[in-house]
XYZ file of C-alpha atoms in Angstrom:
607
model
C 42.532 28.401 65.394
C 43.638 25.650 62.830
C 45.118 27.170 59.301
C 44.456 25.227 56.476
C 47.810 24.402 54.082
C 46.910 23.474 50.503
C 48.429 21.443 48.049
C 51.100 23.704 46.998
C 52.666 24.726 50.173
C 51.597 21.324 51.406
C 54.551 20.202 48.599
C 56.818 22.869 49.978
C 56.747 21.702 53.295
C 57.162 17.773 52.188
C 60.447 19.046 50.314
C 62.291 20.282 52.909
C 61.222 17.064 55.663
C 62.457 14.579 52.646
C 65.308 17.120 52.434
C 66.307 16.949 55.712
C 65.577 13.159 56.715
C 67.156 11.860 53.756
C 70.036 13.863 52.091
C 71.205 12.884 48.654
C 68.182 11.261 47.838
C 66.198 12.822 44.642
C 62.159 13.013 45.042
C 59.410 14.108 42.853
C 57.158 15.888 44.738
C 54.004 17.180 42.926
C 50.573 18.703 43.874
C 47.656 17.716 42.337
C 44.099 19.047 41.883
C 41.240 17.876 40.658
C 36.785 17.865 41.211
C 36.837 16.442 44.324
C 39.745 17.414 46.051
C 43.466 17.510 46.010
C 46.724 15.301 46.929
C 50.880 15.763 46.591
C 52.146 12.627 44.887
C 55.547 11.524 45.694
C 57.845 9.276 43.663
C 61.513 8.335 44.148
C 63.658 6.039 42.706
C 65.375 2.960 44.821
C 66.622 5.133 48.109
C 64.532 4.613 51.110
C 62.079 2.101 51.732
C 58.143 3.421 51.308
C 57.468 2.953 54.987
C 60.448 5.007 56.297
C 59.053 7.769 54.140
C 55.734 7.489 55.470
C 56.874 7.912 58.802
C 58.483 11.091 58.360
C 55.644 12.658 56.109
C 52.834 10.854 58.069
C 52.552 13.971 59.921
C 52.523 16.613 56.764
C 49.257 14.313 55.476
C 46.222 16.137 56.816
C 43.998 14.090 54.784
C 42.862 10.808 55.272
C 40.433 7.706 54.109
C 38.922 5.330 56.516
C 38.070 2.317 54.113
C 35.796 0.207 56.934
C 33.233 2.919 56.579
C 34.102 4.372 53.568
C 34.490 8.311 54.578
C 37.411 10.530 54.644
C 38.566 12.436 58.136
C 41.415 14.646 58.865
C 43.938 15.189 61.088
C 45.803 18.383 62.596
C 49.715 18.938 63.041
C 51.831 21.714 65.118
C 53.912 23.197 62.525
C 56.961 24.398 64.567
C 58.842 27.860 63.665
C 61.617 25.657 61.914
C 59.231 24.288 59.583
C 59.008 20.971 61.358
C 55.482 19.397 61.550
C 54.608 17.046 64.575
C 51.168 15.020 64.943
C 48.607 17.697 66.908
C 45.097 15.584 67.093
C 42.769 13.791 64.931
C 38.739 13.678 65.089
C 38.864 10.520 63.200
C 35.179 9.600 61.756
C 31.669 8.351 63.080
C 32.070 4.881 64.217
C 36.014 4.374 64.055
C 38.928 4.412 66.471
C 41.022 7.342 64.558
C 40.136 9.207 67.027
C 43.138 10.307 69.532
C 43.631 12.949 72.109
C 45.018 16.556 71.092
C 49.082 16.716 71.501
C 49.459 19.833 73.242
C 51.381 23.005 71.981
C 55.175 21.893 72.279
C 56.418 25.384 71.611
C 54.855 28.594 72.131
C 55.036 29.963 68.632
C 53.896 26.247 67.101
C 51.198 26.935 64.670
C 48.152 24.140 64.878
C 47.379 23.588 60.985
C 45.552 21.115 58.702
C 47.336 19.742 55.838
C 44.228 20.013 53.708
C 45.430 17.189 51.044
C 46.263 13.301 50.597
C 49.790 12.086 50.523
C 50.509 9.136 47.732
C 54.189 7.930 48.051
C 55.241 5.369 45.425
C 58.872 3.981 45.216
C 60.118 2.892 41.652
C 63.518 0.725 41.641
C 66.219 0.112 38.914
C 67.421 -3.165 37.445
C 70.656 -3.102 38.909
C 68.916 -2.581 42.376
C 66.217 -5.282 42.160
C 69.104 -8.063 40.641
C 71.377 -7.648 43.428
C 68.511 -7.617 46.124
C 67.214 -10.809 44.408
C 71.209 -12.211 44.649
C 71.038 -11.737 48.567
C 67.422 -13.470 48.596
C 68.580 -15.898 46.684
C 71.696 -16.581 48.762
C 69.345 -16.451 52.000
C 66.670 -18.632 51.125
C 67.552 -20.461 48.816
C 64.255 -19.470 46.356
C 64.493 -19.467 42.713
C 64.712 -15.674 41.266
C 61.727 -15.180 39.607
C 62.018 -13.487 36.351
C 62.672 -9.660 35.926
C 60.975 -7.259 33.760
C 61.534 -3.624 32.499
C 58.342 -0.817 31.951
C 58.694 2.910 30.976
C 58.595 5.444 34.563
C 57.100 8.402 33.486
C 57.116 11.815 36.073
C 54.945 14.605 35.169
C 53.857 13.115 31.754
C 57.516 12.730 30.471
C 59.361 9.434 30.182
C 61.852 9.781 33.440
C 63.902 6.349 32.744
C 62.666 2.537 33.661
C 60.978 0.705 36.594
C 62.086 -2.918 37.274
C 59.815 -5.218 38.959
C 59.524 -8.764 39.673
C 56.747 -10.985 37.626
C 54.406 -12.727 39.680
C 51.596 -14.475 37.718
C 49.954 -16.162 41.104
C 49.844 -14.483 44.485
C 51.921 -16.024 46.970
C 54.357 -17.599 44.607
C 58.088 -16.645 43.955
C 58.026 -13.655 42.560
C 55.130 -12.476 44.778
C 57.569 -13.298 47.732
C 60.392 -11.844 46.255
C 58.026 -7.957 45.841
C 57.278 -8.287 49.379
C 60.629 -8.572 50.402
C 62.063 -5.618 48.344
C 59.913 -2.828 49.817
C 61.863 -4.033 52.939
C 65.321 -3.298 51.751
C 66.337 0.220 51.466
C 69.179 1.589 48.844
C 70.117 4.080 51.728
C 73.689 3.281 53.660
C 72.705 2.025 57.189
C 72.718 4.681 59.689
C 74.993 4.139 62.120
C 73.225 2.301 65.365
C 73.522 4.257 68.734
C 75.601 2.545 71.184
C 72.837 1.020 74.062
C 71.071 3.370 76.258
C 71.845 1.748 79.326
C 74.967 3.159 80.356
C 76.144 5.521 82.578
C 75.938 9.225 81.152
C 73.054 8.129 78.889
C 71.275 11.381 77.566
C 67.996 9.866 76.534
C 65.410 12.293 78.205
C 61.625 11.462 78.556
C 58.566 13.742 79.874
C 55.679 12.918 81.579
C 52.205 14.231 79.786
C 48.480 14.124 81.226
C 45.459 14.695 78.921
C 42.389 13.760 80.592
C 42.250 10.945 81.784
C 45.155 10.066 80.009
C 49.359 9.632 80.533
C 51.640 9.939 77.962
C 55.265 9.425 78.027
C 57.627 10.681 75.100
C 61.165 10.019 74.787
C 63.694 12.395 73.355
C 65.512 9.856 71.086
C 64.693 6.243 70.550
C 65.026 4.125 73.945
C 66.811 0.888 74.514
C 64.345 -2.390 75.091
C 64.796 -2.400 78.651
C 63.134 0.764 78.632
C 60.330 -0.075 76.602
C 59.789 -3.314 78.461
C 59.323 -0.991 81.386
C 56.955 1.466 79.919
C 55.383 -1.628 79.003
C 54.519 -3.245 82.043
C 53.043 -0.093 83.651
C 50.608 -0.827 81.226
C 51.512 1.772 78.136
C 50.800 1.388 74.848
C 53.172 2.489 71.654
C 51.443 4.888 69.162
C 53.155 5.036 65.727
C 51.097 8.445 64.850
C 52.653 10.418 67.660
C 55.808 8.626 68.409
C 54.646 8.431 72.223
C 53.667 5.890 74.827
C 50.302 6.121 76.167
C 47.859 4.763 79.012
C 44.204 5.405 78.925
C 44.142 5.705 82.533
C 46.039 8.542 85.078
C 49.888 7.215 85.920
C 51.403 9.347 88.388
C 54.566 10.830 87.437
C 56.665 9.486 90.644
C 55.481 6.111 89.618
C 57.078 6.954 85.934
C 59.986 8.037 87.427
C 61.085 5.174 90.235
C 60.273 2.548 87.413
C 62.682 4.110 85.559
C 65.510 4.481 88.418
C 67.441 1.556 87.514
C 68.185 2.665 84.058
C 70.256 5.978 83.251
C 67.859 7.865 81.599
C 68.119 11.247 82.052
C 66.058 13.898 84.336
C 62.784 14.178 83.187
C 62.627 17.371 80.162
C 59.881 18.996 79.331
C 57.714 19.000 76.536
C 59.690 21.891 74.421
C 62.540 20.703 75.080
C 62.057 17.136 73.295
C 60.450 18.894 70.612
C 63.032 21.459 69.468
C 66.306 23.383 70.927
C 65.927 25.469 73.869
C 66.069 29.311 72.407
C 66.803 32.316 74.503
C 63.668 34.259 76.054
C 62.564 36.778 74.490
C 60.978 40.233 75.711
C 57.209 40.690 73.888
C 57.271 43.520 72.442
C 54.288 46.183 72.801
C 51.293 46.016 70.840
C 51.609 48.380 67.706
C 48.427 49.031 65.549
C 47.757 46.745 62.496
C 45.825 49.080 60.369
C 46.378 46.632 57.163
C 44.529 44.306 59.562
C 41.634 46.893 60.703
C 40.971 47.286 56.654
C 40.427 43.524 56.015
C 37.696 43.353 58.744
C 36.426 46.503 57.858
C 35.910 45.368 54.114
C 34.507 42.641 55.482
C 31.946 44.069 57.325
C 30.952 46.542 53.856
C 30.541 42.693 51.814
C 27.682 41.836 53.999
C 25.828 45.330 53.678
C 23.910 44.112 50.454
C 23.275 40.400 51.734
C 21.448 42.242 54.546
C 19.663 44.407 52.544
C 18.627 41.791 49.986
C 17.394 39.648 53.514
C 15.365 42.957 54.607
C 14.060 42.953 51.145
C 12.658 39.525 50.944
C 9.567 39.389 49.224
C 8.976 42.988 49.054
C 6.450 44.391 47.206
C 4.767 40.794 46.737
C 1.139 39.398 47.962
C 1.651 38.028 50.868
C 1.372 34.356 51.540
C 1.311 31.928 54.712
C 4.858 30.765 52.879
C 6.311 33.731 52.088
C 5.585 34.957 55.294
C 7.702 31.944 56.746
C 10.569 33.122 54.311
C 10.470 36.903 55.364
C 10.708 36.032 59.320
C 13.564 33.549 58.488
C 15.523 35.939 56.502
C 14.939 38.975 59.149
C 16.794 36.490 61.391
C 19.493 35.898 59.184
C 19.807 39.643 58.776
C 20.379 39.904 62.174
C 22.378 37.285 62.422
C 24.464 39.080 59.669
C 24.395 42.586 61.290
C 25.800 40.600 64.783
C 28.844 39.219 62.863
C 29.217 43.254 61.716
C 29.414 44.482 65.012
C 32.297 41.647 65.756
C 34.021 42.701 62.486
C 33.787 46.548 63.809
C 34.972 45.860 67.328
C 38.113 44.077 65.534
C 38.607 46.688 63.172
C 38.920 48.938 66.108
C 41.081 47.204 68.231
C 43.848 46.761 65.707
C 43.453 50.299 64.765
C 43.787 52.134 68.120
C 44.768 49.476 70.940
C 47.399 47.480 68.560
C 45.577 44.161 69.239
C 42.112 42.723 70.701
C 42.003 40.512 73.778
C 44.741 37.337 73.505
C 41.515 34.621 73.101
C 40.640 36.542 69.467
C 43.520 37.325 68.003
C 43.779 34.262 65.925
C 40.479 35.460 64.458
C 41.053 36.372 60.424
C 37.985 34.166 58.545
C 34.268 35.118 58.415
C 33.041 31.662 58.998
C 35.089 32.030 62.620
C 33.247 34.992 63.394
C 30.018 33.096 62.516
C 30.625 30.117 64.657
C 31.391 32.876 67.766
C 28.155 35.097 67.068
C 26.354 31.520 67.220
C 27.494 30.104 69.712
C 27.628 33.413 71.876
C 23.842 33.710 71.138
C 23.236 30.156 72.414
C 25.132 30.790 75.549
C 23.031 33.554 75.699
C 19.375 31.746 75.119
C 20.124 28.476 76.361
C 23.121 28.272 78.841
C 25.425 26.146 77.020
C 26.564 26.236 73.236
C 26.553 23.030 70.961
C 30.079 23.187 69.125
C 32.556 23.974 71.221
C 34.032 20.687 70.975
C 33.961 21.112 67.377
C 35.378 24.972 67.097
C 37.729 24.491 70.382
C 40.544 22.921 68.478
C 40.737 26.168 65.804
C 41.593 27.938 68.807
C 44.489 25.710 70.630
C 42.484 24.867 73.220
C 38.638 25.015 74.643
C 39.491 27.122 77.365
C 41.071 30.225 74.711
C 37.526 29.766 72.737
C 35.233 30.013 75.829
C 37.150 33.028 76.225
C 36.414 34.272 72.662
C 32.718 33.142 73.307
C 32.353 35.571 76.389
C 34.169 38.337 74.310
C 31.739 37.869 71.540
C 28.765 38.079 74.234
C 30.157 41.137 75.489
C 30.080 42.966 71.874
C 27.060 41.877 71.626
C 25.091 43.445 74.569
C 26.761 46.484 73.952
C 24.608 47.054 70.798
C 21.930 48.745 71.004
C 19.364 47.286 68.680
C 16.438 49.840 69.469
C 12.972 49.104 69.308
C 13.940 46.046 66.720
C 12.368 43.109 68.708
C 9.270 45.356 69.388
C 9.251 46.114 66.234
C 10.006 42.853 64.228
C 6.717 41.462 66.898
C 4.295 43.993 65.526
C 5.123 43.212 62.170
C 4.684 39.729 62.696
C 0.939 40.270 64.045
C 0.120 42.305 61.486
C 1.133 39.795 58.817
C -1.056 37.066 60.626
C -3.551 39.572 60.550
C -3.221 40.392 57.054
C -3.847 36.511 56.198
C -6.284 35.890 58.039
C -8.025 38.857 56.665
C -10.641 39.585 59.521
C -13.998 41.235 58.385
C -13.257 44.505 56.952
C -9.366 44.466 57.834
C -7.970 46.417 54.843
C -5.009 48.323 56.033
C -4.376 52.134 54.406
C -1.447 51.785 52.167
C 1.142 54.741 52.861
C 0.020 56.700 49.462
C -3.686 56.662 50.527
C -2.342 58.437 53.640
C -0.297 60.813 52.713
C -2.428 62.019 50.714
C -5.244 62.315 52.865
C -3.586 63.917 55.773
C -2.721 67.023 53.266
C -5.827 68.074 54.272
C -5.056 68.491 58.176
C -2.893 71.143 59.766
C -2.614 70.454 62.791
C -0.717 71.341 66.001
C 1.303 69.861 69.016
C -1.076 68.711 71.755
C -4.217 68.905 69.223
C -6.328 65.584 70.024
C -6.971 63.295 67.093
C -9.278 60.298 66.889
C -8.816 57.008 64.219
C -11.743 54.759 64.602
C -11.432 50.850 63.546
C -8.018 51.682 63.327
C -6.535 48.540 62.431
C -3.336 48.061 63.126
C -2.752 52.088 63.397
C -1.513 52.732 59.632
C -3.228 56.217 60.064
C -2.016 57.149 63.551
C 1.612 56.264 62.150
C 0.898 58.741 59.322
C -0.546 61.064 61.673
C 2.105 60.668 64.414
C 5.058 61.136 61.444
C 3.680 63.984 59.875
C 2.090 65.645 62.960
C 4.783 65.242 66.247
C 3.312 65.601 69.537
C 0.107 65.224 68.451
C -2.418 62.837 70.966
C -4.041 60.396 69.233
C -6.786 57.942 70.373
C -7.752 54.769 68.996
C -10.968 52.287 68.368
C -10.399 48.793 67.444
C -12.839 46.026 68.356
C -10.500 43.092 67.023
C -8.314 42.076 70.026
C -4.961 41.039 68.322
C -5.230 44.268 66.820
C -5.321 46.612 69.531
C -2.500 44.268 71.225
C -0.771 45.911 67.768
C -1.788 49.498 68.695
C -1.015 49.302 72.502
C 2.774 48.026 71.447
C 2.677 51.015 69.264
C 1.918 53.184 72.500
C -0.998 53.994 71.370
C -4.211 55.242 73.844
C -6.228 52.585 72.457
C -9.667 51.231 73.753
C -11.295 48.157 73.004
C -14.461 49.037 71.801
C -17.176 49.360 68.610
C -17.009 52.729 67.467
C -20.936 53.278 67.084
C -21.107 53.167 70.748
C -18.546 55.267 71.451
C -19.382 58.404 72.435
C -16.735 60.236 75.034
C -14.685 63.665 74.066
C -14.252 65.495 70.942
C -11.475 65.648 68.719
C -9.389 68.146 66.662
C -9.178 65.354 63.771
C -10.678 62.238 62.463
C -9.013 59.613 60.380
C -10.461 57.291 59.378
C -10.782 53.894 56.975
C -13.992 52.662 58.652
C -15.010 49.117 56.981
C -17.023 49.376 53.371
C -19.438 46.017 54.223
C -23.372 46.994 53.939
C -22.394 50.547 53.758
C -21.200 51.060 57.694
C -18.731 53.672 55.917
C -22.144 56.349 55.499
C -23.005 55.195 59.184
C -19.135 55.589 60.568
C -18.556 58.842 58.826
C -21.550 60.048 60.137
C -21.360 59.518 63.809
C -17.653 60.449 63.747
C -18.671 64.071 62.475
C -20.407 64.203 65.654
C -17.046 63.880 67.733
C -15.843 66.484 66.059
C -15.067 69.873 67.854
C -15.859 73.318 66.453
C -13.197 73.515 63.687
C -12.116 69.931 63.862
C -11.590 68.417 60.347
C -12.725 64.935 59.049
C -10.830 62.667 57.002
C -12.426 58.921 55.844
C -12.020 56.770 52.961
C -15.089 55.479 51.799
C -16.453 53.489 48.615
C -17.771 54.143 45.762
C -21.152 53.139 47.077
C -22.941 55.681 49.010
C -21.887 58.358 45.413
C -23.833 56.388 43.301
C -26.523 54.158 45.400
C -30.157 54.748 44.559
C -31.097 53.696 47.573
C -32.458 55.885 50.637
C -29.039 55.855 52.546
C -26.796 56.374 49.505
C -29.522 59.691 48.875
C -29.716 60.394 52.238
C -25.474 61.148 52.829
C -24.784 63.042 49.705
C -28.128 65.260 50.807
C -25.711 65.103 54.284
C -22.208 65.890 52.619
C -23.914 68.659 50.658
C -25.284 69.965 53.981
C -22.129 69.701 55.939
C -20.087 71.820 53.092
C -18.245 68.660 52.619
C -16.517 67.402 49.373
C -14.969 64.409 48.077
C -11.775 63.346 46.395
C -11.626 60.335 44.121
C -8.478 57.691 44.166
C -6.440 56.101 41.470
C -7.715 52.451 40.496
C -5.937 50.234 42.425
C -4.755 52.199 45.238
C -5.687 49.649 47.975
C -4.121 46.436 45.767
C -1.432 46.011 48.238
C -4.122 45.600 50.616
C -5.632 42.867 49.062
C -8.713 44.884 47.539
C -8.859 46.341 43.864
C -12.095 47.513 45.068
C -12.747 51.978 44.042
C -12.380 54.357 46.825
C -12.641 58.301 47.632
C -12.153 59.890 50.534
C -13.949 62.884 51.799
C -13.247 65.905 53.833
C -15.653 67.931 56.262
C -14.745 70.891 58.417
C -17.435 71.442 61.442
């Protein structure tokens, strides 16, 4: 997993290379911040020329701009336990040729990071620097010195001394050629040059590398040009960024090796070894448990509880709309998405807290968004057979092979949740909001209220049989079946989609128009039979007659059949009367989240 190193550490880590590569020499190094990003700016006064210190902090410069296609990429660097950073891999951008194979790991405790911020060098000179390198121009070529002028060099806002410079009105004249030509010549003392590598005893060491398809050869220190005239002709290529020779296609190694027999390079070293010193092997020592660790997940895991409820919450309370409906399925799925990356989190927590440390391939694991792109792609795996950003995640983790590892981890936490009746559940609830807006004729579901309160008129007991006609999608026989356990409950529904609804409740649930049905009797009716034409007097009624001795009968009805003129209205409150039956008005409004403000009762009759 790549860390990210921002601007101020970024500076700390440019420090000590400029420290180390050139001693003696004084450099500002400052970070920088501002709306759309950040960089370190480094300024130093005659010393070394800007392109030797781009090469040493080329690869502490994480950040960079590709100007053909105007858009920024970034590269990654193994930052080695001495503080030393080394070129890792670069993605490059759409379109260009940035692009370059990973470098791999060239220690085992080298630490793959991105230098999150650009890297602006500028090198300011003195007078007395810029006369006598215009002297030995002069004396070389014979050129006329242009003229030399003074400005102010300010560092950090404050006036830090003078910057000389040559004046050169028109490009390509004298003093133009005379500015090239200084950012050439460095104020350093030469360093001494290392006696050719093409004697006996030579200790130049090189190492053979395959990535893909491709060979890479790396030498230890820098070779003589016979050697590089030989790497040459086997068809390698120099590349500045990593310091290495490479072919695009496979060289075998004993091919390397017997075209390098004539010179007196030495045995071939391995990868660590040209890297950094050889240290003694150490013994690992046993996993110990990382409680500090276990909390951090942990309090992780408590952030997302109110994102999920807020998801679960979407739209609550709210009339439902072919839009809104789109939102609530979407966020349910984020939800679960949400409570996925929780049960990761948990199975972290817990193996810090009691094994010492999870499996090797997670252990680099300490961001949310990592655990993210692992739920993701685990659930992909899981649907489709194949994930779409492992090429894109792989290189947080080292290598692919470590995050298909994580991948198959993650899928393992996964299935060991058990999730319930969710999916069931989550399909029911999509039907029924279909159903809801496509309002079928008479399809006015019983709002929770309404039910409670009309099941305070049943007492009944486990095993006692209870019938809901035009049941909808079951609102009552969920009442019924909370309130009521182990009671048997049958329902009516003519509407196909929603008796699919009450069979995935488990339901015993028959497809058929209640006026014609006419098998068993009942302890209990429920009912909220439809209002249209007045088929509640006709549906309250017949369901009487399915009553056994005893049985109760419970049906919300409208405000019709109370106050009609008419013969039928007459003729069932001359019924109700005869029954012993009664009636119970409710509040205005108490079927609004139905999509009705129209007034209802219900009524009760024992047989």
């Amino acid at each position: 997993m790549t860390r990210y190193i921002y601007a101020a550490e970024q500076a700390k880590h440019i420090r000590n290379a400029l420290k180390k590569a050139f001693p003696g020499v004084k450099f500002s190094v400052r970070s920088d911040r501002y709306s759309m990003g950040s960089s370190v700016d480094v300024k130093w006064l005659d010393g070394p020329t800007a392109a030797e210190v781009d090469r040493v902090l080329a690869p502490y410069s994480g950040k960079h701009f590709d100007g053909m296609i105007d858009l920024a990429y970034t590269s990654d660097s193994w930052l080695l336990p001495d503080g030393t950073a080394v070129f890792a891999g670069c993605d490059g951008t759409r379109g260009a040729v940035a692009k370059s194979p990973d470098v791999p790991r060239p220690h085992a405790k080298a630490e793959r990071v991105c230098f999150s911020s650009y890297v602006h060098t500028q090198r300011v000179y003195t007078r007395a620097f810029v006369e006598q390198v215009a002297q030995a121009y002069h004396a070389e070529t014979g050129m006329d010195i242009p003229k030399i002028e003074v400005s102010k060099r300010f560092v950090g806002g404050k006036e830090a001394g003078e910057s000389a410079y040559f004046v050169s009105p028109v490009y390509g004249d004298n003093g133009h050629q005379y500015e090239q030509h200084l950012r050439t010549v460095s104020a350093m003392q030469p360093a001494p040059i290392p006696p050719a590598k093409t004697t006996e005893g030579d200790s130049v060491g090189y190492a053979v590398m395959y990535e893909r398809d491709w060979t890479w050869v790396k030498f230890s220190a820098k070779p003589s040009r016979k050697a590089c005239e030989v790497v040459g002709a086997l068809g390698f290529t120099f590349s500045r960024k990593r310091m290495a020779w490479y072919a695009t296609t496979h060289v075998d190694e004993t091919t390397v090796v017997q075209a390098f027999a004539g010179l007196s390079l030495a045995t071939a070293v391995s990868v660590s070894a040209v890297a950094i010193s050889p240290t003694e092997p150490t013994v690992p020592a046993a996993p110990q448990p990382d409680p500090k660790l276990a909390e951090k997940f942990r309090a992780m895991c408590e952030k997302l509880m109110p994102k999920i409820e807020a998801k679960r919450n979407t739209h609550k309370g709210a009339n439902l709309t072919w839009k809104r409906q789109r939102e609530i399925e979407s966020a349910a799925r984020e939800a679960d998405n949400m409570e996925q990356q929780q049960a990761v989190l948990l199975a972290l927590a817990e193996a810090y807290e009691v094994v010492g440390q999870p499996e090797a391939c997670v252990r680099g694991v300490r961001h949310l968004t990592t655990v993210e792109a692992l739920v993701q792609d685990a659930r992909d795996l899981e649907r489709y057979g194949k994930t779409y950003s492992y090429e894109k995640q792989a290189r947080h983790f080292g290598d692919q092979e470590t995050y298909e590892a994580a991948v198959r981890w993650t899928q393992t936490v996964l299935n060991g949740v058990d999730t319930g009746d969710r999916d069931r559940q989550r399909q029911i609830a999509r039907i029924r909001a279909e159903m809801l807006l496509r309002r079928p004729e008479g399809f006015f579901p019983t709002p929770n209220v309404v039910a409670e309160k009309m099941l305070e008129e049943l007492d009944l007991a486990p095993g006692a049989a209870v019938l809901e006609p035009s049941a909808g999608a079951g609102d009552l026989a969920d009442a019924v079946a909370t309130r009521f356990p182990g009671v048997e409950i049958t329902c009516l529904e003519v509407v196909h989609t929603l008796c699919q609804i009450l069979e995935m409740k488990g339901y015993a649930t028959q497809h058929q128009d209640f006026m014609e049905f006419s098998e068993g009797v009942f302890d209990a009716v429920v009912m909220n039979p439809p209002f249209e034409r007045m088929q509640d007097v006709d549906h309250v009624m017949h369901a009487y007659t399915l009553l056994k001795p005893g049985g109760t009968l419970v049906s919300v009805m409208s405000e019709s059949p109370f106050f009609s003129r008419n013969g039928r209205g007459q003729q069932f409150r001359e019924w109700l009367d005869e029954v012993g039956g009664w009636d119970v008005d409710l509040p205005a409004g108490a079927f609004a989240e139905s999509g009705t403000g129209v007034k209802t009762r219900y009524v009760v009759v024992r047989k």
